[in-house]
Short mmCIF file of C-alpha atoms in Angstrom, two decimals:
data_model
loop_
_atom_site.label_atom_id
_atom_site.label_comp_id
_atom_site.label_asym_id
_atom_site.label_seq_id
_atom_site.Cartn_x
_atom_site.Cartn_y
_atom_site.Cartn_z
CA UNK A 1 33.08 -8.20 63.04
CA UNK A 2 31.46 -7.54 66.42
CA UNK A 3 32.88 -4.01 66.68
CA UNK A 4 29.56 -2.58 67.82
CA UNK A 5 29.61 -4.68 70.98
CA UNK A 6 33.35 -5.06 71.34
CA UNK A 7 33.26 -4.37 75.07
CA UNK A 8 31.05 -7.31 75.84
CA UNK A 9 32.70 -10.43 77.22
CA UNK A 10 33.94 -11.82 80.51
CA UNK A 11 33.59 -9.27 83.33
CA UNK A 12 36.77 -8.46 85.23
CA UNK A 13 36.21 -10.29 88.51
CA UNK A 14 39.54 -9.20 90.00
CA UNK A 15 38.44 -5.55 90.18
CA UNK A 16 41.76 -4.56 88.59
CA UNK A 17 40.09 -2.85 85.62
CA UNK A 18 36.96 -0.77 85.16
CA UNK A 19 37.22 -0.70 81.37
CA UNK A 20 34.45 -2.63 79.61
CA UNK A 21 35.85 -5.77 77.98
CA UNK A 22 39.21 -5.57 79.77
CA UNK A 23 39.97 -8.53 82.00
CA UNK A 24 43.01 -8.72 84.26
CA UNK A 25 43.94 -12.03 85.90
CA UNK A 26 46.83 -13.05 88.12
CA UNK A 27 48.82 -15.82 86.42
CA UNK A 28 50.45 -18.88 88.00
CA UNK A 29 54.20 -18.79 88.71
CA UNK A 30 55.68 -22.09 89.86
CA UNK A 31 59.19 -21.27 91.05
CA UNK A 32 61.97 -23.61 92.13
CA UNK A 33 65.78 -23.60 92.27
CA UNK A 34 65.95 -24.25 88.52
CA UNK A 35 63.84 -21.28 87.44
CA UNK A 36 60.08 -21.08 87.02
CA UNK A 37 57.11 -22.27 85.01
CA UNK A 38 55.00 -19.26 84.07
CA UNK A 39 51.42 -19.73 82.95
CA UNK A 40 49.81 -17.61 80.25
CA UNK A 41 46.69 -18.95 78.45
CA UNK A 42 44.98 -22.33 78.03
CA UNK A 43 42.23 -23.40 75.65
CA UNK A 44 40.06 -24.39 78.64
CA UNK A 45 40.26 -20.92 80.22
CA UNK A 46 37.00 -18.93 80.25
CA UNK A 47 39.07 -16.13 78.67
CA UNK A 48 40.06 -18.19 75.62
CA UNK A 49 37.94 -17.75 72.52
CA UNK A 50 40.12 -18.45 69.48
CA UNK A 51 43.81 -18.69 68.65
CA UNK A 52 45.19 -16.33 66.03
CA UNK A 53 48.85 -15.76 66.88
CA UNK A 54 51.44 -15.78 69.63
CA UNK A 55 54.35 -13.34 69.27
CA UNK A 56 56.60 -11.19 71.43
CA UNK A 57 57.49 -7.53 71.68
CA UNK A 58 60.89 -6.86 73.19
CA UNK A 59 61.00 -3.33 74.58
CA UNK A 60 64.23 -1.62 75.64
CA UNK A 61 64.40 0.31 78.94
CA UNK A 62 62.50 3.61 78.82
CA UNK A 63 61.19 3.02 75.28
CA UNK A 64 57.55 3.89 74.59
CA UNK A 65 55.49 1.92 72.08
CA UNK A 66 52.23 3.92 71.68
CA UNK A 67 49.47 4.47 70.62
CA UNK A 68 47.71 1.71 68.77
CA UNK A 69 44.28 0.14 68.53
CA UNK A 70 42.76 -2.72 66.58
CA UNK A 71 39.45 -2.86 64.77
CA UNK A 72 38.72 -6.51 65.44
CA UNK A 73 41.67 -8.10 67.24
CA UNK A 74 41.41 -9.15 70.89
CA UNK A 75 44.83 -9.32 72.54
CA UNK A 76 46.11 -11.04 75.68
CA UNK A 77 49.28 -9.58 77.19
CA UNK A 78 51.62 -11.11 79.75
CA UNK A 79 55.13 -9.95 80.70
CA UNK A 80 57.33 -12.92 81.70
CA UNK A 81 60.60 -10.91 81.64
CA UNK A 82 61.11 -7.35 82.92
CA UNK A 83 58.34 -4.84 83.63
CA UNK A 84 56.23 -2.46 81.58
CA UNK A 85 53.72 0.29 82.23
CA UNK A 86 50.62 -0.43 80.15
CA UNK A 87 48.24 2.48 79.52
CA UNK A 88 44.72 1.90 78.17
CA UNK A 89 42.37 4.63 76.95
CA UNK A 90 38.71 4.15 76.12
CA UNK A 91 37.13 6.51 73.59
CA UNK A 92 34.56 3.97 72.40
CA UNK A 93 31.40 5.88 71.60
CA UNK A 94 28.49 4.78 73.79
CA UNK A 95 30.66 2.48 75.90
CA UNK A 96 30.01 2.58 79.68
CA UNK A 97 33.71 3.34 80.34
CA UNK A 98 34.11 5.92 77.54
CA UNK A 99 36.61 8.64 78.52
CA UNK A 100 38.36 6.50 81.13
CA UNK A 101 42.14 5.91 81.20
CA UNK A 102 43.97 3.22 83.16
CA UNK A 103 47.64 2.60 83.98
CA UNK A 104 48.85 -0.88 84.93
CA UNK A 105 52.28 -2.24 85.84
CA UNK A 106 52.92 -5.70 84.31
CA UNK A 107 55.84 -7.94 85.23
CA UNK A 108 57.13 -10.46 87.71
CA UNK A 109 57.02 -11.24 90.50
CA UNK A 110 54.26 -9.01 91.88
CA UNK A 111 52.39 -8.14 88.69
CA UNK A 112 52.53 -11.29 86.61
CA UNK A 113 49.09 -10.78 85.08
CA UNK A 114 47.14 -11.63 81.94
CA UNK A 115 45.46 -8.57 80.45
CA UNK A 116 42.72 -8.97 77.85
CA UNK A 117 42.59 -5.93 75.57
CA UNK A 118 39.41 -5.85 73.46
CA UNK A 119 39.15 -4.28 69.98
CA UNK A 120 38.83 -0.46 69.67
CA UNK A 121 40.66 0.32 72.92
CA UNK A 122 43.79 2.50 72.60
CA UNK A 123 46.88 1.03 74.24
CA UNK A 124 50.54 1.83 74.67
CA UNK A 125 53.37 0.64 76.88
CA UNK A 126 56.79 1.63 78.17
CA UNK A 127 59.71 -0.56 79.24
CA UNK A 128 60.57 0.00 82.90
CA UNK A 129 63.71 -0.88 84.85
CA UNK A 130 67.27 -1.20 83.56
CA UNK A 131 66.94 -4.28 81.33
CA UNK A 132 64.80 -5.18 78.28
CA UNK A 133 61.24 -6.39 78.90
CA UNK A 134 59.37 -9.05 76.96
CA UNK A 135 55.65 -8.64 76.24
CA UNK A 136 53.98 -11.86 75.06
CA UNK A 137 50.83 -11.26 73.02
CA UNK A 138 48.31 -14.01 72.26
CA UNK A 139 45.67 -12.77 69.81
CA UNK A 140 42.48 -14.18 68.34
CA UNK A 141 43.45 -13.48 64.70
CA UNK A 142 46.87 -13.41 63.05
CA UNK A 143 48.48 -9.99 62.58
CA UNK A 144 46.91 -7.95 59.77
CA UNK A 145 48.38 -4.48 59.22
CA UNK A 146 45.09 -3.37 57.61
CA UNK A 147 43.04 -3.58 60.77
CA UNK A 148 45.09 -1.46 63.20
CA UNK A 149 45.39 2.31 63.66
CA UNK A 150 48.22 4.28 65.25
CA UNK A 151 48.62 7.69 66.87
CA UNK A 152 51.91 9.35 67.85
CA UNK A 153 52.90 8.79 71.47
CA UNK A 154 52.30 12.50 72.23
CA UNK A 155 48.86 12.65 70.59
CA UNK A 156 46.70 15.19 72.45
CA UNK A 157 43.62 13.06 71.82
CA UNK A 158 44.72 10.76 74.65
CA UNK A 159 45.01 12.37 78.11
CA UNK A 160 48.33 10.78 79.09
CA UNK A 161 51.87 12.16 78.75
CA UNK A 162 54.68 9.57 78.55
CA UNK A 163 57.89 10.47 80.41
CA UNK A 164 60.72 9.29 78.14
CA UNK B 1 45.31 -40.41 70.14
CA UNK B 2 47.51 -40.79 67.08
CA UNK B 3 50.45 -42.10 69.05
CA UNK B 4 51.05 -44.92 66.58
CA UNK B 5 51.84 -42.47 63.80
CA UNK B 6 53.16 -39.64 65.94
CA UNK B 7 56.10 -38.99 63.65
CA UNK B 8 53.93 -38.16 60.68
CA UNK B 9 53.35 -34.50 59.86
CA UNK B 10 55.10 -31.65 58.09
CA UNK B 11 58.55 -32.66 56.84
CA UNK B 12 61.44 -30.48 58.02
CA UNK B 13 62.28 -28.52 54.90
CA UNK B 14 65.12 -26.61 56.54
CA UNK B 15 67.25 -29.74 56.88
CA UNK B 16 67.96 -28.78 60.49
CA UNK B 17 66.50 -32.01 61.88
CA UNK B 18 66.50 -35.63 60.76
CA UNK B 19 64.06 -36.75 63.46
CA UNK B 20 60.69 -37.85 62.09
CA UNK B 21 58.00 -35.36 63.05
CA UNK B 22 60.45 -32.71 64.22
CA UNK B 23 60.26 -29.45 62.29
CA UNK B 24 62.69 -26.58 62.80
CA UNK B 25 61.94 -23.19 61.24
CA UNK B 26 63.73 -19.85 61.39
CA UNK B 27 61.42 -17.24 62.95
CA UNK B 28 61.03 -13.57 62.00
CA UNK B 29 62.82 -10.94 64.10
CA UNK B 30 61.93 -7.34 63.24
CA UNK B 31 64.44 -5.19 65.12
CA UNK B 32 64.55 -1.42 65.52
CA UNK B 33 65.93 1.12 68.00
CA UNK B 34 63.02 0.42 70.36
CA UNK B 35 63.55 -3.35 70.62
CA UNK B 36 62.13 -6.09 68.42
CA UNK B 37 59.02 -7.90 67.32
CA UNK B 38 59.63 -11.64 67.53
CA UNK B 39 57.38 -14.03 65.69
CA UNK B 40 56.41 -17.44 67.07
CA UNK B 41 53.27 -19.16 65.69
CA UNK B 42 50.20 -18.12 63.69
CA UNK B 43 46.96 -19.99 63.02
CA UNK B 44 47.61 -19.75 59.27
CA UNK B 45 51.02 -21.45 59.52
CA UNK B 46 51.27 -24.93 57.97
CA UNK B 47 52.72 -25.99 61.35
CA UNK B 48 49.64 -24.96 63.33
CA UNK B 49 47.13 -27.69 64.08
CA UNK B 50 45.34 -26.81 67.31
CA UNK B 51 45.84 -24.47 70.26
CA UNK B 52 46.07 -26.03 73.70
CA UNK B 53 48.24 -23.74 75.82
CA UNK B 54 50.96 -21.12 75.76
CA UNK B 55 53.28 -21.00 78.78
CA UNK B 56 56.93 -20.26 79.59
CA UNK B 57 59.78 -22.07 81.25
CA UNK B 58 62.38 -19.77 82.79
CA UNK B 59 65.67 -21.64 83.13
CA UNK B 60 68.57 -20.32 85.19
CA UNK B 61 72.14 -20.42 83.77
CA UNK B 62 73.58 -23.95 83.67
CA UNK B 63 70.38 -25.58 84.92
CA UNK B 64 69.25 -28.79 83.19
CA UNK B 65 65.57 -29.64 82.79
CA UNK B 66 65.55 -33.25 81.51
CA UNK B 67 64.26 -35.80 80.52
CA UNK B 68 60.61 -35.67 79.62
CA UNK B 69 58.27 -36.97 76.94
CA UNK B 70 54.56 -36.68 76.23
CA UNK B 71 52.14 -39.36 75.15
CA UNK B 72 49.97 -37.13 72.99
CA UNK B 73 51.13 -33.53 73.28
CA UNK B 74 52.82 -31.79 70.36
CA UNK B 75 54.97 -28.88 71.52
CA UNK B 76 56.40 -25.83 69.76
CA UNK B 77 59.44 -24.24 71.40
CA UNK B 78 60.94 -20.80 70.80
CA UNK B 79 63.51 -18.98 72.92
CA UNK B 80 62.97 -15.20 72.77
CA UNK B 81 65.34 -14.43 75.70
CA UNK B 82 68.72 -16.06 76.40
CA UNK B 83 69.91 -19.35 74.88
CA UNK B 84 69.39 -23.03 75.59
CA UNK B 85 70.80 -26.32 74.38
CA UNK B 86 67.89 -28.56 73.40
CA UNK B 87 68.56 -32.30 73.18
CA UNK B 88 66.10 -34.66 71.49
CA UNK B 89 66.28 -38.45 71.61
CA UNK B 90 64.19 -40.81 69.52
CA UNK B 91 63.49 -44.29 70.90
CA UNK B 92 60.15 -44.66 69.10
CA UNK B 93 59.79 -48.27 68.11
CA UNK B 94 59.60 -48.72 64.34
CA UNK B 95 60.24 -45.04 63.65
CA UNK B 96 62.65 -44.26 60.77
CA UNK B 97 64.84 -42.15 63.09
CA UNK B 98 64.77 -44.57 66.06
CA UNK B 99 68.04 -44.43 68.03
CA UNK B 100 68.99 -40.97 66.77
CA UNK B 101 69.92 -38.08 69.09
CA UNK B 102 70.10 -34.39 68.15
CA UNK B 103 71.45 -31.29 69.88
CA UNK B 104 70.24 -27.82 68.92
CA UNK B 105 71.09 -24.35 70.18
CA UNK B 106 68.02 -22.10 70.48
CA UNK B 107 68.11 -18.36 71.12
CA UNK B 108 68.58 -14.97 69.50
CA UNK B 109 69.94 -13.60 67.36
CA UNK B 110 71.40 -16.47 65.32
CA UNK B 111 69.19 -19.34 66.44
CA UNK B 112 65.76 -17.80 66.84
CA UNK B 113 63.92 -20.92 65.69
CA UNK B 114 60.61 -22.66 66.15
CA UNK B 115 61.02 -26.34 67.02
CA UNK B 116 58.08 -28.73 66.73
CA UNK B 117 58.49 -31.64 69.14
CA UNK B 118 56.06 -34.49 68.42
CA UNK B 119 54.66 -36.88 71.05
CA UNK B 120 56.84 -39.75 72.31
CA UNK B 121 60.15 -38.01 71.66
CA UNK B 122 62.41 -37.54 74.71
CA UNK B 123 63.59 -33.97 75.24
CA UNK B 124 65.62 -31.97 77.70
CA UNK B 125 67.28 -28.56 77.77
CA UNK B 126 69.95 -26.56 79.57
CA UNK B 127 70.20 -22.81 80.12
CA UNK B 128 73.35 -21.39 78.48
CA UNK B 129 75.13 -18.09 79.04
CA UNK B 130 75.23 -15.97 82.19
CA UNK B 131 71.59 -14.84 82.40
CA UNK B 132 68.22 -16.66 82.64
CA UNK B 133 66.68 -17.97 79.43
CA UNK B 134 62.99 -18.06 78.56
CA UNK B 135 61.52 -21.01 76.65
CA UNK B 136 58.06 -20.31 75.22
CA UNK B 137 56.02 -23.47 74.62
CA UNK B 138 52.85 -23.51 72.51
CA UNK B 139 51.13 -26.90 72.74
CA UNK B 140 48.13 -28.52 71.08
CA UNK B 141 46.48 -29.57 74.35
CA UNK B 142 46.53 -27.92 77.79
CA UNK B 143 49.00 -29.33 80.32
CA UNK B 144 47.90 -32.68 81.79
CA UNK B 145 50.31 -34.26 84.32
CA UNK B 146 48.85 -37.69 83.50
CA UNK B 147 50.16 -37.83 79.95
CA UNK B 148 53.87 -37.14 80.46
CA UNK B 149 56.76 -39.31 81.62
CA UNK B 150 60.07 -38.28 83.15
CA UNK B 151 63.54 -39.79 83.49
CA UNK B 152 66.38 -38.42 85.62
CA UNK B 153 68.81 -36.18 83.73
CA UNK B 154 71.55 -38.83 84.07
CA UNK B 155 69.40 -41.76 82.87
CA UNK B 156 71.60 -44.26 81.04
CA UNK B 157 68.73 -45.05 78.66
CA UNK B 158 69.53 -41.82 76.77
CA UNK B 159 73.02 -41.58 75.23
CA UNK B 160 73.74 -38.00 76.29
CA UNK B 161 75.59 -36.72 79.38
CA UNK B 162 74.70 -33.19 80.55
CA UNK B 163 77.62 -31.08 81.79
CA UNK B 164 76.28 -29.17 84.79
#
């Protein structure tokens, strides 16, 4: 695929991320007395390239799901229920943000954001708060277990220690 | 669009719906001690035609969101959090299931289903249980307020009375 230039793409105009290829966007939340309509991704968004799959990861309070990276998949995360801490680590050789690590809180109402995670970036997340959190993930290819790599959550390669 | 033949498409092989163009499929739930991975829709599914938008409707307990129908939009509903009662009513002229009404419970763990709702079918839903429910909706065109119609939840045109 385009692994050699995986960090190219839309620049992050919100200033919320300095990682090449990562884009973070506030999402619409239309609340009323009945509940809310929560935006995620539309085909006419500049961020949209191709639909592969939409699925959810339910994460129990305190649980860490880390570390993982994809060879070719671009992911879009949003957290419509609960809150997570998302940690991103860039070890992409030759990439302008190589060596950089970022932590982001995702979840309503103050951090209802779309996060674009490009291929080859390490990511992990932890459920925060006292109730389960739901991570929605819209990807550009359907899930393929052959194209992802994992590291244990305490891998020394990544300069972040999860507090479980 | 293809409004005149809107009920054509994949037949419902599960036998869960008799409404033309409605397809109901059990969805994968991969649970472990950390939470769950919850499937919804992939580009290589026979149900997938075109990606328009993915968004969420959060519905508070007991609240009714009804009635609505779309002129050209095909929707796919899944309920990864909480439970709803979904009611569908077919008044499509000349359609084999014209006049038929169906009620479905959607939500985990026993009713984690994907429901395809074709254009021109009336639909409404109510949040069940004591906590908010999340309806994920993956559509084939982005939201366009011009192409949908609404009726009040107590409209006599539709032979169903919501208990609020």
